[in-house]
Short mmCIF file of C-alpha atoms (C1' of nucleotides) in Angstrom, two decimals:
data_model
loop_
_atom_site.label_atom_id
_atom_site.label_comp_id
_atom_site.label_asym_id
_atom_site.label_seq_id
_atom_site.Cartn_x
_atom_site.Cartn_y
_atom_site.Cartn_z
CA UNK A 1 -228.02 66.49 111.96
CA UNK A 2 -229.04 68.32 109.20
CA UNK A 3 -229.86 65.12 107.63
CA UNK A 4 -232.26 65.73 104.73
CA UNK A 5 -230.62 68.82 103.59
CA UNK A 6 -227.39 67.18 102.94
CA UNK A 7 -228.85 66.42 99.50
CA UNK A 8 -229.39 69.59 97.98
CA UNK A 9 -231.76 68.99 94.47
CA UNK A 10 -229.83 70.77 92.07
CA UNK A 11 -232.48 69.73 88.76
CA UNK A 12 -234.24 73.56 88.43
CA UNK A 13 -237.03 70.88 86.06
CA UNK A 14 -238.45 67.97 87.46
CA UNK A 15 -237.62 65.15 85.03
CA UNK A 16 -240.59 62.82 85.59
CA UNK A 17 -239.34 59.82 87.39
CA UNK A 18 -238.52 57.26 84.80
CA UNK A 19 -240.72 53.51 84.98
CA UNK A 20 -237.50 51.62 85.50
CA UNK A 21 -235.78 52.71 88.32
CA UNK A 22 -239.92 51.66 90.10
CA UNK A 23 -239.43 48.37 91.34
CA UNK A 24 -243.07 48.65 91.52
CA UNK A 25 -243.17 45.07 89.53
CA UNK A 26 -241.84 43.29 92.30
CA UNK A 27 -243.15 40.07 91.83
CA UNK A 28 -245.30 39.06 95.17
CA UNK A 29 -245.03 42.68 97.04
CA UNK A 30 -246.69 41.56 99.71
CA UNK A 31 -245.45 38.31 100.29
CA UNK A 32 -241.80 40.00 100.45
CA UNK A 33 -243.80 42.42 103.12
CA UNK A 34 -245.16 39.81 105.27
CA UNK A 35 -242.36 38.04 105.55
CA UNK A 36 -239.44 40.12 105.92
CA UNK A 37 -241.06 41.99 108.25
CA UNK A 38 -241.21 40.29 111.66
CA UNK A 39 -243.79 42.45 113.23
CA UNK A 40 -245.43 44.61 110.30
CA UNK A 41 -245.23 47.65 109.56
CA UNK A 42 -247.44 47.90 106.63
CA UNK A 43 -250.37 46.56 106.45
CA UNK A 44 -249.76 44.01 103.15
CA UNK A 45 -253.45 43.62 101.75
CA UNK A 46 -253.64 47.55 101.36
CA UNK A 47 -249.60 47.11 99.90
CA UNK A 48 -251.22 45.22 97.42
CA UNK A 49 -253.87 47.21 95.81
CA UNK A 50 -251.34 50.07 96.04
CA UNK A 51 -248.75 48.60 94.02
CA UNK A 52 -251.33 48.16 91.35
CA UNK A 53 -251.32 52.04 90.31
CA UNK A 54 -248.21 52.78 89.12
CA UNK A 55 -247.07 49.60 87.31
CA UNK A 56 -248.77 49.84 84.46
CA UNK A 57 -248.32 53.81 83.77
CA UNK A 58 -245.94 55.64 81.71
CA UNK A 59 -243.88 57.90 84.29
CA UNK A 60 -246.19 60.69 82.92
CA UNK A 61 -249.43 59.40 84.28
CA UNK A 62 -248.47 58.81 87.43
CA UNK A 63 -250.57 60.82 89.62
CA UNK A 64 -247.95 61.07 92.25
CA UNK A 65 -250.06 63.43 94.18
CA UNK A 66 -252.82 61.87 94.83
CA UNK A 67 -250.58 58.51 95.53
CA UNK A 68 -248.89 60.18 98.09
CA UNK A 69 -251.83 61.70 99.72
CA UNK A 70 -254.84 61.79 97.76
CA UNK A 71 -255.16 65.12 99.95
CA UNK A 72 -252.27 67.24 100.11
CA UNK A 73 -253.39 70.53 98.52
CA UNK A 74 -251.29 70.18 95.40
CA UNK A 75 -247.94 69.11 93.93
CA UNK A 76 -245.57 69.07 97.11
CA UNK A 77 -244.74 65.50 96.63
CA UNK A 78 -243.37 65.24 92.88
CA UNK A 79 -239.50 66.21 94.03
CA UNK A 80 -239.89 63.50 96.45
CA UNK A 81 -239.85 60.93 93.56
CA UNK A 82 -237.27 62.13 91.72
CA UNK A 83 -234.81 61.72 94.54
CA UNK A 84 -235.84 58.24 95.91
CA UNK A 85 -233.98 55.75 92.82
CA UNK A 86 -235.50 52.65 93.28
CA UNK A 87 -238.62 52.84 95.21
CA UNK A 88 -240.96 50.08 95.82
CA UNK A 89 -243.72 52.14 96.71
CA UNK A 90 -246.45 51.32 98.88
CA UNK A 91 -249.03 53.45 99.74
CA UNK A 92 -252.05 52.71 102.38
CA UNK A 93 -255.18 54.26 101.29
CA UNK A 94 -256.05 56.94 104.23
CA UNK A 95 -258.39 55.94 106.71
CA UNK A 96 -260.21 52.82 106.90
CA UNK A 97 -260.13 49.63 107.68
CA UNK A 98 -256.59 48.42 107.32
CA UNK A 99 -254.92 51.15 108.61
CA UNK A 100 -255.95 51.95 111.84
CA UNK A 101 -253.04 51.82 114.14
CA UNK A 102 -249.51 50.82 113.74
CA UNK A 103 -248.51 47.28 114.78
CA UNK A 104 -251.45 45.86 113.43
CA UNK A 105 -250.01 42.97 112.82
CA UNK A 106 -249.42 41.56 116.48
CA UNK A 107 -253.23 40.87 115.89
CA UNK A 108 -255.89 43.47 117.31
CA UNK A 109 -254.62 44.97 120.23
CA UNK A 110 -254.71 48.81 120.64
CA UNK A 111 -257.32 48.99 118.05
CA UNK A 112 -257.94 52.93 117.74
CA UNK A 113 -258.24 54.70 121.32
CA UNK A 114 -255.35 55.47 122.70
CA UNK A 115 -256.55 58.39 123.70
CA UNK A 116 -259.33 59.63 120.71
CA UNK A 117 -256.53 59.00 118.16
CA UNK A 118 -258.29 59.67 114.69
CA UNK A 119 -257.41 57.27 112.45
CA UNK A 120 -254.38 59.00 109.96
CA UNK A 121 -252.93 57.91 106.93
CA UNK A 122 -249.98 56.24 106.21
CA UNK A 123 -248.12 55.48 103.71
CA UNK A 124 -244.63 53.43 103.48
CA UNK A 125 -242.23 53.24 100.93
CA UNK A 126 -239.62 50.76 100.75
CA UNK A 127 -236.45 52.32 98.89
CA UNK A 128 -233.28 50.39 97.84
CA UNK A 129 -231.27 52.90 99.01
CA UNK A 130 -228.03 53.31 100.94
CA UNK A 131 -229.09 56.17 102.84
CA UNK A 132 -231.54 55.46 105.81
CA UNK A 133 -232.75 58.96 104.98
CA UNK A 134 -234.94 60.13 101.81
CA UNK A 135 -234.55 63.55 100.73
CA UNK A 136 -238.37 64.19 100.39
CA UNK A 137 -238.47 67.67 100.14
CA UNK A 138 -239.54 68.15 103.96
CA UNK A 139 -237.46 69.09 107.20
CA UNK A 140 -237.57 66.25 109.61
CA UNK A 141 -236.33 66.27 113.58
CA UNK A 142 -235.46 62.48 114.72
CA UNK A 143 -236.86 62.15 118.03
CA UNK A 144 -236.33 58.65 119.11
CA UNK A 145 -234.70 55.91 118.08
CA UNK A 146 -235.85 52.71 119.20
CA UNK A 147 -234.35 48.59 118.24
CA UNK A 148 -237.39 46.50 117.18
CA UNK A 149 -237.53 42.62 118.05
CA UNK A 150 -236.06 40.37 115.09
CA UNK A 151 -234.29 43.14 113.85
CA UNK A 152 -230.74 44.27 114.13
CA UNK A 153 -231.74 47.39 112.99
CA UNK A 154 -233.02 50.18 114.66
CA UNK A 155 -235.96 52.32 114.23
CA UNK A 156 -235.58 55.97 114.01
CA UNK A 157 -238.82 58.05 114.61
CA UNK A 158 -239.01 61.51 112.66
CA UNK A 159 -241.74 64.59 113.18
CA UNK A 160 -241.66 67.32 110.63
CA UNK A 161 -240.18 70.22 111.69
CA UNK A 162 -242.90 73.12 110.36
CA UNK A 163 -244.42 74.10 113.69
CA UNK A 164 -248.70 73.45 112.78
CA UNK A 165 -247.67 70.18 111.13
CA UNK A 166 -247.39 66.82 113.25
CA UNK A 167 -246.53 64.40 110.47
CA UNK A 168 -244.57 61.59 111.48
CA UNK A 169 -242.68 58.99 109.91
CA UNK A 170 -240.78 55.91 111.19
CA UNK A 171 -237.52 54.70 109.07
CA UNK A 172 -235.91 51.33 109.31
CA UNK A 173 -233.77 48.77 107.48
CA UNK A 174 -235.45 45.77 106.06
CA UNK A 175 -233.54 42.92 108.58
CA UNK A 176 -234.02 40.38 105.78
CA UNK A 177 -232.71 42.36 102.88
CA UNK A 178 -230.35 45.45 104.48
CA UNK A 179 -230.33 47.41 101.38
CA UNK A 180 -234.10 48.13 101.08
CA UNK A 181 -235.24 51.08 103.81
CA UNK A 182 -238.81 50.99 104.54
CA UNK A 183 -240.58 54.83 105.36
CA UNK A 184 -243.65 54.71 106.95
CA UNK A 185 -245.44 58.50 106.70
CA UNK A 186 -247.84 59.01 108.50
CA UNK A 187 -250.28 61.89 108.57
CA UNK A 188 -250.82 64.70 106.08
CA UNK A 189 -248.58 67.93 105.63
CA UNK A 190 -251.11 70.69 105.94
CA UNK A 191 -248.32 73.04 104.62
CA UNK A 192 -246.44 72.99 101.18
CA UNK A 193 -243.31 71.10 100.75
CA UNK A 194 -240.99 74.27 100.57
CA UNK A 195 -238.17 72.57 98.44
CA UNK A 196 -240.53 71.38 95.83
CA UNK A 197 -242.05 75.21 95.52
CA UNK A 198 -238.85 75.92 95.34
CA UNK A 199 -238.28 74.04 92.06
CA UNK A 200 -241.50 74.80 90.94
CA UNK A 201 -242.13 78.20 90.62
CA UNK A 202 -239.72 79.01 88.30
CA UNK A 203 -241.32 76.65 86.01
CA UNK A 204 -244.82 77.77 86.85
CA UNK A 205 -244.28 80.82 85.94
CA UNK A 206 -242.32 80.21 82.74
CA UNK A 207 -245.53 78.20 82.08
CA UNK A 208 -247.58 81.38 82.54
CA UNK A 209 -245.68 83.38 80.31
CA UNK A 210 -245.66 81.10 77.25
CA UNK A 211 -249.41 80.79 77.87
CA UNK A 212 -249.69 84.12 77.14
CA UNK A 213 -249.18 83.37 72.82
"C1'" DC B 1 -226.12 80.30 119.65
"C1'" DG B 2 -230.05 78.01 117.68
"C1'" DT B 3 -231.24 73.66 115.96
"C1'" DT B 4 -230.92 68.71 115.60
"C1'" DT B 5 -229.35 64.21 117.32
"C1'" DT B 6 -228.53 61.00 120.85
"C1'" DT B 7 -230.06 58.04 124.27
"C1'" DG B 8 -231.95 56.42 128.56
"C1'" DA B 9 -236.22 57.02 130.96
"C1'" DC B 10 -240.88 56.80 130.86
"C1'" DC B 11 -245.53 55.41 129.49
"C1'" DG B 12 -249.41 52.68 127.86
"C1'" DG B 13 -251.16 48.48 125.72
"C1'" DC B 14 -251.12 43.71 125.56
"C1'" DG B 15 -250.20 38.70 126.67
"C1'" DC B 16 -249.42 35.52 130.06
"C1'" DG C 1 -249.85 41.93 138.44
"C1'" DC C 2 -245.72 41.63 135.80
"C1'" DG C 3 -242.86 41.86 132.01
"C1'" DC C 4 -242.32 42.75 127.16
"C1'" DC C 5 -242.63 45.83 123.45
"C1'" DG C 6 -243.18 49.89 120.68
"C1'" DG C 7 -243.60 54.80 120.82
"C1'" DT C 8 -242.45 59.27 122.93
"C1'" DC C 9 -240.15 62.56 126.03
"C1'" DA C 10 -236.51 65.34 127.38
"C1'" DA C 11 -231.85 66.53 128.95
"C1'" DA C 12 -227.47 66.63 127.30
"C1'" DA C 13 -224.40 66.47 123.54
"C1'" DA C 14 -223.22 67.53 118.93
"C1'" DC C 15 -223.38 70.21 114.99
"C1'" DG C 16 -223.03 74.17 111.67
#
DNA sequence: CGTTTTTGACCGGCGC
DNA sequence: GCGCCGGTCAAAAACG
């Protein structure tokens, strides 16, 4: 039930996410896509590109925002890090070509209208976790669960809870490898992450004060 | 008692 | 047209 809040963030400071834990240097990230994925999620040329960001930074240059949305108004994604160990991140540029419409990979097919759907980010993550479920700062309701061919396991499909926000995501368990969980966001949060302001403004407003001398 | 999960039904797109 | 498949709905159950 109360899924994501099972995992309460006790760190009052973000640590920034060490390079390590990334498996970001996966050797052929898309290739592992493609082919443990019977019917794709993720779309693997934009996996590519994506991967290329964070590899090479020091866990201070990450610009996690913008990876995660290159839109959300500000920082609400940072906490999200911290709590995934081992993510091999990656992200679909919003938008355009690649992305259109889930299932892309069953070739064409419902290319963008079913029924004016503008074409919305997404992003996917695929976590070596144990838990199906990523503590990413937001309140998710599971509304349907469904089993996916070539799969033995399941797909679970999640909207965020705040009321003006229809951000989905889909979560399932890689069939070839059953320890790595792929996320698939998609949408944008037009609200702020309230777990991550949580942590935050403390700090922000320690910041203030010492920026006063 | 309000909220979330569960789970079968339902729906629309696509291939044959 | 039919069946498969993925995504969503919604009623009931479960949970805290």
């Amino acid at each position: 039930m109360d899924s994501q809040d099972g995992t309460p963030p006790p760190p009052p400071v973000l640590p920034p996410p060490p390079a390590s834990p990334y498996l970001f240097a996966l050797p052929t990230p898309s290739s592992l896509l493609s082919s443990s994925l019977s019917h794709p999620l993720i779309d693997t040329s934009a996996s590519a590109q994506a991967l290329a960001l964070p590899s090479s930074s020091s866990s201070s240059d990450i610009d996690w925002v913008g990876l995660l949305s290159g839109q959300l108004s500000g920082l609400h994604e940072n906490k999200s890090m911290t709590s995934m160990e081992n993510a091999l991140m990656t992200t679909m540029l919003p938008g355009h070509g690649g992305v259109e419409d889930r299932s892309e990979g069953q070739v064409k097919k419902k290319v963008m209208n079913r029924t004016r759907r503008p074409a919305r980010p997404r992003i996917a993550f695929q976590t070596r976790s144990a838990d199906d479920i990523l503590d990413d700062g937001y309140r998710w309701r599971k509304y349907g669960q469904k089993a996916v061919k070539n799969s033995v396991h399941p797909r679970s499909y999640y909207r965020c809870t705040h009321h003006t926000c229809n951000v989905k995501k889909q979560v399932q368990r890689l069939a070839k490898d059953t320890s790595i969980v792929v996320t698939t966001y998609e949408g944008i949060h037009n609200h702020p992450c309230e777990k991550l302001m949580e942590t935050l403004t403390p700090l922000l407003k320690q910041m203030q004060f010492l920026a006063r001398f």
